[in-house]
Amino acid sequence: MRPKNLAKEEAIRLIALQIISEEGLENLSMQKLAKAANISPRTIYIKYENKEDLLIKLFIDEVLGKYEKAILENFDPKMAFADGMKRLWLNTFHYLRNNKPAFSLIRYGKSSPLLNKAFQDKNIQQGAFFAPIHTFLKTNVQAGLIPDLPHDVHSALLFSPIQDLVAEYFDHLDRPVQIITEKVILTSCEIVIKGILK
């Protein structure tokens, strides 16, 4: 791909993320994106089939890798369960509260059947991302500390609450008092830890 085309594609992605951050995922349209990027909609449709295709590619190419790197910062799968969970939750909170477009795409990804199709098309297997977390959970299952459940069930029990708390954080940005603080995150994490430990 020529440098000019690469720059144009990067601009499209950055502007899409900016629209998502400022106006919300539901307000992103290909026409709005084309106008903001000062290009014709046809140019966008050369690279992306439709809005869903754009969102999936943004999620896989722009969000997943950065999200994984941020969450795993200073995390070791050999950590004690409580310490590891607190590190993962704090990392998640710090990354997502500063990356609203990433958060919007992650939420979209959880509710979209298209994401599973995208993973299949790109041959992304479970465990290709966040492998240290898979190892961490398996280790704690083998040690008899947490129940032996499918990985997706562990993820739902352990990590869906932090994403819901981040959603509350964004909801409270426009309110007089921010109720979602680091202290609230840690207290909530401790409740989840107590709930899953045998």
XYZ file of N, CA and C in Angstrom:
594
model
N 0.849 -1.182 0.000
C 0.000 0.000 0.000
C 0.893 1.242 0.000
N 0.550 2.210 -0.798
C 1.356 3.427 -0.896
C 1.246 4.241 0.388
N 2.331 5.003 0.736
C 2.309 5.818 1.957
C 1.102 6.742 2.051
N 0.701 7.333 0.912
C -0.444 8.247 0.918
C -1.712 7.504 1.342
N -1.886 6.275 0.816
C -3.058 5.476 1.170
C -3.021 5.056 2.635
N -1.809 4.731 3.126
C -1.673 4.371 4.539
C -2.050 5.540 5.428
N -1.618 6.729 5.071
C -1.937 7.928 5.855
C -3.435 8.191 5.837
N -4.058 7.989 4.681
C -5.501 8.212 4.552
C -6.263 7.211 5.420
N -5.815 5.942 5.379
C -6.483 4.909 6.181
C -6.326 5.199 7.676
N -5.131 5.621 8.076
C -4.893 5.966 9.487
C -5.777 7.136 9.907
N -5.919 8.121 9.029
C -6.771 9.277 9.337
C -8.222 8.848 9.511
N -8.685 7.956 8.640
C -10.063 7.452 8.748
C -10.271 6.786 10.099
N -9.326 5.976 10.513
C -9.454 5.261 11.795
C -9.434 6.223 12.978
N -8.531 7.174 12.933
C -8.432 8.136 14.044
C -9.693 8.989 14.149
N -10.205 9.416 13.012
C -11.430 10.241 13.020
C -12.617 9.406 13.485
N -12.684 8.140 13.072
C -13.771 7.262 13.540
C -13.724 7.133 15.057
N -12.532 6.918 15.613
C -12.390 6.801 17.067
C -12.759 8.113 17.762
N -12.415 9.231 17.139
C -12.755 10.537 17.710
C -14.272 10.742 17.744
N -14.953 10.373 16.665
C -16.420 10.499 16.625
C -17.045 9.603 17.698
N -16.547 8.382 17.813
C -17.065 7.452 18.831
C -16.885 8.044 20.219
N -15.703 8.628 20.465
C -15.408 9.193 21.782
C -16.287 10.391 22.101
N -16.493 11.266 21.124
C -17.196 12.524 21.379
C -18.713 12.415 21.235
N -19.177 11.540 20.338
C -20.613 11.495 20.042
C -21.262 10.150 20.319
N -20.440 9.145 20.599
C -20.990 7.816 20.861
C -20.984 6.950 19.624
N -20.889 5.665 19.859
C -20.826 4.685 18.784
C -22.039 4.759 17.858
N -23.217 4.994 18.457
C -24.453 5.009 17.663
C -24.505 6.180 16.685
N -23.689 7.208 16.909
C -23.702 8.386 16.027
C -22.634 8.349 14.940
N -21.891 7.256 14.882
C -20.902 7.114 13.808
C -21.607 6.578 12.566
N -21.493 7.298 11.470
C -22.000 6.812 10.181
C -20.891 6.996 9.157
N -20.985 6.245 8.077
C -19.959 6.337 7.040
C -19.978 7.728 6.392
N -21.176 8.319 6.259
C -21.287 9.648 5.670
C -20.640 10.697 6.583
N -20.919 10.598 7.876
C -20.335 11.539 8.833
C -18.818 11.393 8.864
N -18.352 10.152 8.823
C -16.914 9.878 8.829
C -16.253 10.456 7.582
N -16.870 10.249 6.437
C -16.312 10.771 5.180
C -16.227 12.298 5.215
N -17.295 12.936 5.714
C -17.306 14.397 5.790
C -16.219 14.908 6.721
N -16.083 14.265 7.896
C -15.071 14.694 8.867
C -13.652 14.475 8.341
N -13.469 13.419 7.546
C -12.142 13.120 6.982
C -11.887 13.873 5.684
N -12.919 14.609 5.213
C -12.809 15.386 3.980
C -12.486 14.497 2.772
N -13.185 13.375 2.697
C -13.035 12.465 1.566
C -14.428 12.013 1.142
N -14.495 11.335 0.013
C -15.806 10.862 -0.439
C -16.138 9.551 0.275
N -17.418 9.291 0.521
C -17.800 8.021 1.146
C -17.290 6.818 0.356
N -17.203 6.971 -0.970
C -16.715 5.876 -1.810
C -15.311 5.440 -1.396
N -14.485 6.396 -0.980
C -13.127 6.076 -0.544
C -13.150 5.151 0.672
N -14.074 5.396 1.591
C -14.176 4.555 2.793
C -14.662 3.159 2.409
N -15.624 3.106 1.486
C -16.188 1.811 1.102
C -15.209 0.947 0.301
N -14.130 1.537 -0.175
C -13.081 0.737 -0.839
C -12.416 -0.173 0.191
N -12.238 0.350 1.404
C -11.534 -0.402 2.448
C -12.486 -1.148 3.381
N -13.664 -0.584 3.617
C -14.608 -1.176 4.572
C -15.950 -1.424 3.885
N -16.497 -2.622 4.086
C -17.769 -2.978 3.446
C -18.919 -2.113 3.961
N -18.918 -1.864 5.274
C -19.993 -1.112 5.915
C -19.521 -0.693 7.317
N -20.416 -0.090 8.066
C -20.061 0.384 9.407
C -19.609 -0.769 10.298
N -20.296 -1.905 10.226
C -19.943 -3.045 11.058
C -18.534 -3.542 10.748
N -18.196 -3.581 9.466
C -16.864 -4.014 9.049
C -15.807 -3.046 9.594
N -16.089 -1.755 9.518
C -15.181 -0.742 10.066
C -14.996 -0.950 11.563
N -16.090 -1.152 12.297
C -16.000 -1.312 13.754
C -15.224 -2.559 14.139
N -15.444 -3.649 13.422
C -14.721 -4.893 13.712
C -13.233 -4.707 13.474
N -12.882 -4.077 12.361
C -11.463 -3.870 12.061
C -10.825 -2.898 13.052
N -11.562 -1.873 13.454
C -11.056 -0.971 14.490
C -10.812 -1.735 15.783
N -11.772 -2.588 16.143
C -11.659 -3.350 17.380
C -10.438 -4.260 17.356
N -10.292 -5.021 16.281
C -9.193 -5.990 16.213
C -7.847 -5.303 16.016
N -7.802 -4.312 15.112
C -6.520 -3.701 14.757
C -6.090 -2.570 15.684
N -7.043 -1.849 16.253
C -6.698 -0.668 17.042
C -6.882 -0.861 18.546
N -7.783 -1.753 18.948
C -8.129 -1.827 20.369
C -7.527 -3.038 21.069
N -7.727 -4.228 20.501
C -7.374 -5.446 21.237
C -5.929 -5.461 21.731
N -4.989 -5.179 20.857
C -3.580 -5.234 21.245
C -3.215 -4.224 22.323
N -3.697 -2.996 22.179
C -3.404 -1.955 23.172
C -4.078 -2.261 24.501
N -5.293 -2.765 24.427
C -6.047 -3.145 25.626
C -5.320 -4.264 26.368
N -4.888 -5.272 25.620
C -4.154 -6.391 26.228
C -2.879 -5.900 26.914
N -2.116 -5.069 26.214
C -0.855 -4.569 26.777
C -1.103 -3.782 28.059
N -2.131 -2.942 28.062
C -2.434 -2.122 29.238
C -2.889 -2.970 30.417
N -3.751 -3.946 30.157
C -4.279 -4.772 31.248
C -3.186 -5.622 31.888
N -2.239 -6.067 31.085
C -1.211 -6.976 31.594
C 0.000 -6.264 32.197
N -0.029 -4.946 32.241
C 1.091 -4.206 32.807
C 1.267 -4.565 34.296
N 2.481 -4.956 34.660
C 2.835 -5.347 36.037
C 2.008 -6.516 36.569
N 1.433 -7.296 35.657
C 0.688 -8.491 36.048
C 1.541 -9.716 35.781
N 1.493 -10.668 36.708
C 2.210 -11.932 36.552
C 1.225 -13.050 36.850
N 1.101 -14.040 35.959
C 0.141 -15.118 36.204
C 0.433 -15.919 37.473
N 1.634 -15.746 38.026
C 1.987 -16.461 39.260
C 1.579 -15.689 40.516
N 1.005 -14.514 40.341
C 0.572 -13.719 41.498
C -0.482 -14.487 42.296
N -0.581 -14.148 43.590
C -1.695 -14.653 44.389
C -2.989 -14.196 43.729
N -4.044 -14.999 43.852
C -5.282 -14.723 43.137
C -5.800 -13.311 43.412
N -5.892 -12.930 44.680
C -6.430 -11.607 45.029
C -5.564 -10.500 44.454
N -4.244 -10.643 44.567
C -3.334 -9.610 44.035
C -3.443 -9.500 42.518
N -3.531 -10.645 41.850
C -3.641 -10.640 40.395
C -4.934 -10.004 39.929
N -6.039 -10.341 40.606
C -7.330 -9.763 40.224
C -7.340 -8.256 40.433
N -6.806 -7.791 41.542
C -6.771 -6.340 41.801
C -5.931 -5.624 40.759
N -4.807 -6.225 40.379
C -3.949 -5.613 39.356
C -4.703 -5.535 38.034
N -5.373 -6.624 37.637
C -6.112 -6.647 36.368
C -7.248 -5.626 36.374
N -7.971 -5.526 37.486
C -9.085 -4.569 37.567
C -8.586 -3.133 37.515
N -7.538 -2.838 38.272
C -7.014 -1.464 38.265
C -6.484 -1.091 36.885
N -5.759 -2.030 36.259
C -5.249 -1.761 34.913
C -6.390 -1.525 33.933
N -7.443 -2.337 34.046
C -8.603 -2.177 33.171
C -9.250 -0.812 33.379
N -9.449 -0.451 34.630
C -10.067 0.833 34.955
C -9.239 2.001 34.422
N -7.941 1.977 34.680
C -7.075 3.076 34.249
C -7.049 3.203 32.727
N -6.992 2.068 32.036
C -6.937 2.129 30.574
C -8.263 2.606 29.985
N -9.364 1.998 30.411
C -10.647 2.296 29.780
C -11.157 3.694 30.085
N -10.913 4.193 31.296
C -11.421 5.533 31.601
C -10.702 6.595 30.772
N -9.502 6.270 30.279
C -8.754 7.207 29.427
C -8.889 6.891 27.940
N -9.688 5.873 27.609
C -9.843 5.443 26.217
C -11.305 5.089 25.945
N -12.146 6.111 25.963
C -13.578 5.884 25.775
C -13.909 5.199 24.450
N -13.250 5.538 23.324
C -13.564 4.813 22.084
C -13.283 3.317 22.220
N -12.169 2.977 22.875
C -11.850 1.559 23.082
C -12.934 0.896 23.910
N -13.381 1.575 24.959
C -14.442 1.027 25.804
C -15.717 0.808 24.996
N -16.081 1.771 24.163
C -17.290 1.634 23.334
C -17.180 0.439 22.399
N -16.007 0.251 21.818
C -15.824 -0.864 20.890
C -15.815 -2.200 21.618
N -15.262 -2.229 22.821
C -15.263 -3.461 23.613
C -16.694 -3.845 23.965
N -17.492 -2.862 24.378
C -18.901 -3.132 24.693
C -19.654 -3.597 23.440
N -19.360 -2.948 22.316
C -19.977 -3.349 21.056
C -19.592 -4.793 20.724
N -18.313 -5.098 20.909
C -17.807 -6.435 20.597
C -18.492 -7.523 21.394
N -18.812 -7.223 22.641
C -19.459 -8.223 23.490
C -20.878 -8.524 23.028
N -21.515 -7.546 22.405
C -22.920 -7.728 22.023
C -23.098 -8.054 20.543
N -22.014 -8.092 19.795
C -22.139 -8.269 18.345
C -21.745 -9.671 17.902
N -22.640 -10.382 17.213
C -22.266 -11.692 16.669
C -21.222 -11.563 15.563
N -21.096 -10.344 15.020
C -20.116 -10.137 13.956
C -18.689 -10.314 14.445
N -18.460 -10.058 15.739
C -17.101 -10.170 16.254
C -16.621 -11.621 16.210
N -17.495 -12.560 16.554
C -17.121 -13.973 16.456
C -16.762 -14.340 15.026
N -17.537 -13.810 14.076
C -17.248 -14.068 12.663
C -15.889 -13.484 12.282
N -15.603 -12.286 12.780
C -14.317 -11.650 12.478
C -13.163 -12.467 13.037
N -13.328 -12.987 14.256
C -12.283 -13.815 14.853
C -12.057 -15.068 14.007
N -13.154 -15.656 13.511
C -13.033 -16.847 12.667
C -12.336 -16.506 11.356
N -12.740 -15.381 10.745
C -12.138 -14.973 9.470
C -10.641 -14.727 9.607
N -10.242 -14.177 10.748
C -8.816 -13.885 10.965
C -8.110 -15.025 11.689
N -8.849 -16.124 11.927
C -8.310 -17.302 12.609
C -7.726 -16.961 13.978
N -8.420 -16.103 14.718
C -8.002 -15.754 16.074
C -8.638 -16.757 17.032
N -7.809 -17.540 17.696
C -8.291 -18.571 18.609
C -8.398 -18.026 20.022
N -9.268 -18.659 20.826
C -9.368 -18.262 22.227
C -8.004 -18.479 22.871
N -7.536 -17.485 23.590
C -6.225 -17.559 24.218
C -5.143 -16.860 23.423
N -5.449 -16.468 22.176
C -4.452 -15.747 21.377
C -4.180 -14.383 22.006
N -5.197 -13.805 22.626
C -5.032 -12.576 23.393
C -5.228 -12.920 24.873
N -4.572 -12.173 25.721
C -4.717 -12.315 27.173
C -4.299 -13.704 27.678
N -3.328 -14.339 27.006
C -2.875 -15.677 27.404
C -2.444 -15.740 28.872
N -1.733 -14.725 29.410
C -1.352 -14.809 30.827
C -2.558 -14.886 31.768
N -3.688 -14.293 31.365
C -4.885 -14.364 32.208
C -5.457 -15.778 32.153
N -5.426 -16.402 30.990
C -5.857 -17.801 30.877
C -5.010 -18.675 31.800
N -3.692 -18.466 31.755
C -2.772 -19.232 32.601
C -3.062 -18.992 34.072
N -3.265 -17.748 34.432
C -3.575 -17.349 35.810
C -4.823 -18.075 36.322
N -5.864 -18.094 35.518
C -7.106 -18.744 35.938
C -6.929 -20.260 36.038
N -6.252 -20.865 35.060
C -6.009 -22.319 35.098
C -5.205 -22.700 36.331
N -4.193 -21.902 36.640
C -3.344 -22.171 37.808
C -4.172 -22.148 39.084
N -5.068 -21.182 39.192
C -5.891 -21.069 40.396
C -6.967 -22.151 40.475
N -7.420 -22.634 39.315
C -8.330 -23.784 39.296
C -7.578 -25.021 39.780
N -6.383 -25.237 39.218
C -5.585 -26.421 39.580
C -5.193 -26.412 41.055
N -5.017 -25.206 41.614
C -4.678 -25.099 43.040
C -5.914 -25.282 43.927
N -7.085 -25.397 43.301
C -8.315 -25.592 44.060
C -8.849 -24.330 44.709
N -8.375 -23.158 44.246
C -8.797 -21.893 44.857
C -10.107 -21.369 44.268
N -10.306 -21.624 42.973
C -11.541 -21.165 42.321
C -12.179 -22.351 41.605
N -13.485 -22.313 41.385
C -14.171 -23.441 40.730
C -13.669 -23.670 39.309
N -13.735 -24.915 38.889
C -13.347 -25.285 37.525
C -14.537 -25.033 36.608
N -14.512 -23.901 35.927
C -15.585 -23.489 35.025
C -14.984 -23.176 33.657
N -15.802 -23.197 32.601
C -15.270 -22.790 31.290
C -14.705 -21.368 31.360
N -13.709 -21.097 30.521
C -13.047 -19.785 30.545
C -14.038 -18.638 30.364
N -14.998 -18.799 29.464
C -15.963 -17.723 29.224
C -16.814 -17.440 30.459
N -17.064 -18.461 31.253
C -17.819 -18.262 32.492
C -16.968 -17.502 33.503
N -15.689 -17.899 33.628
C -14.776 -17.148 34.495
C -14.729 -15.679 34.079
N -14.627 -15.443 32.776
C -14.548 -14.056 32.284
C -15.796 -13.271 32.655
N -16.956 -13.904 32.481
C -18.210 -13.222 32.800
C -18.294 -12.896 34.295
N -17.910 -13.853 35.131
C -17.986 -13.644 36.580
C -16.968 -12.622 37.083
N -15.766 -12.688 36.524
C -14.655 -11.899 37.076
C -14.434 -10.549 36.399
N -14.778 -10.435 35.111
C -14.400 -9.222 34.393
C -15.569 -8.393 33.869
N -16.758 -8.975 33.781
C -17.912 -8.155 33.389
C -18.208 -7.059 34.411
N -18.068 -7.336 35.725
C -18.358 -6.262 36.695
C -17.479 -5.023 36.518
N -16.212 -5.184 36.187
C -15.338 -4.008 36.044
C -15.772 -3.195 34.827
N -16.226 -3.863 33.778
C -16.692 -3.112 32.607
C -17.981 -2.363 32.926
N -18.853 -2.965 33.722
C -20.073 -2.258 34.138
C -19.734 -1.058 35.016
N -18.717 -1.194 35.851
C -18.293 -0.067 36.694
C -17.695 1.058 35.850
N -16.964 0.699 34.802
C -16.429 1.720 33.895
C -17.583 2.438 33.188
N -18.627 1.693 32.815
C -19.802 2.326 32.201
C -20.411 3.335 33.171
N -20.484 2.976 34.449
C -20.986 3.912 35.467
C -20.070 5.125 35.593
N -18.770 4.896 35.483
C -17.806 6.002 35.535
C -18.131 7.030 34.445
N -18.346 6.550 33.222
C -18.658 7.475 32.123
C -20.022 8.129 32.322
N -20.992 7.377 32.850
C -22.310 7.948 33.120
C -22.220 9.095 34.127
N -21.307 8.973 35.078
C -21.195 9.978 36.141
C -20.298 11.166 35.779
N -19.709 11.153 34.597
C -18.887 12.301 34.190
C -19.723 13.571 34.098
N -21.008 13.414 33.753
C -21.887 14.576 33.601
C -22.699 14.876 34.858
N -22.396 14.180 35.930
C -23.145 14.385 37.173
C -22.277 15.135 38.173
N -22.888 15.690 39.206
C -22.120 16.501 40.160
C -21.020 15.729 40.898
N -21.260 14.436 41.149
C -20.290 13.653 41.929
C -19.921 12.388 41.159
N -18.616 12.124 41.073
C -18.140 10.887 40.456
C -18.092 9.818 41.543
N -18.922 8.786 41.407
C -18.969 7.754 42.442
C -17.980 6.621 42.186
N -17.480 6.521 40.953
C -16.573 5.420 40.627
C -15.128 5.913 40.767
N -14.533 5.540 41.875
C -13.151 5.913 42.178
C -12.302 4.641 42.248
N -11.009 4.819 42.356
C -10.115 3.674 42.492
C -10.465 2.870 43.744
N -10.837 3.574 44.818
C -11.206 2.892 46.058
C -12.454 2.026 45.848
N -13.444 2.554 45.142
C -14.661 1.793 44.847
C -14.326 0.579 43.972
N -13.431 0.770 43.012
C -13.015 -0.341 42.144
C -12.395 -1.453 42.983
N -11.484 -1.101 43.892
C -10.820 -2.116 44.710
C -11.794 -2.805 45.662
N -12.700 -2.041 46.257
C -13.701 -2.635 47.152
C -14.590 -3.609 46.377
N -15.014 -3.205 45.189
C -15.852 -4.064 44.352
C -15.094 -5.322 43.939
N -13.826 -5.163 43.619
C -12.999 -6.309 43.233
C -12.894 -7.302 44.391
N -12.714 -6.793 45.600
C -12.627 -7.673 46.776
C -13.919 -8.473 46.962
N -15.064 -7.846 46.698
C -16.353 -8.545 46.803
C -16.412 -9.687 45.778
N -15.986 -9.403 44.544
C -15.987 -10.429 43.497
C -15.025 -11.556 43.878
N -13.862 -11.209 44.383
C -12.875 -12.231 44.794
C -13.467 -13.156 45.865
N -14.078 -12.560 46.874
C -14.694 -13.357 47.950
C -15.781 -14.258 47.405
N -16.508 -13.777 46.411
C -17.608 -14.541 45.850
C -17.176 -15.765 45.075
N -15.962 -15.747 44.490
C -15.539 -16.877 43.660
C -14.574 -17.824 44.370
N -13.885 -17.328 45.399
C -12.948 -18.212 46.111
C -13.703 -19.335 46.797
N -13.127 -20.515 46.742
C -13.754 -21.679 47.398
C -13.602 -21.575 48.906
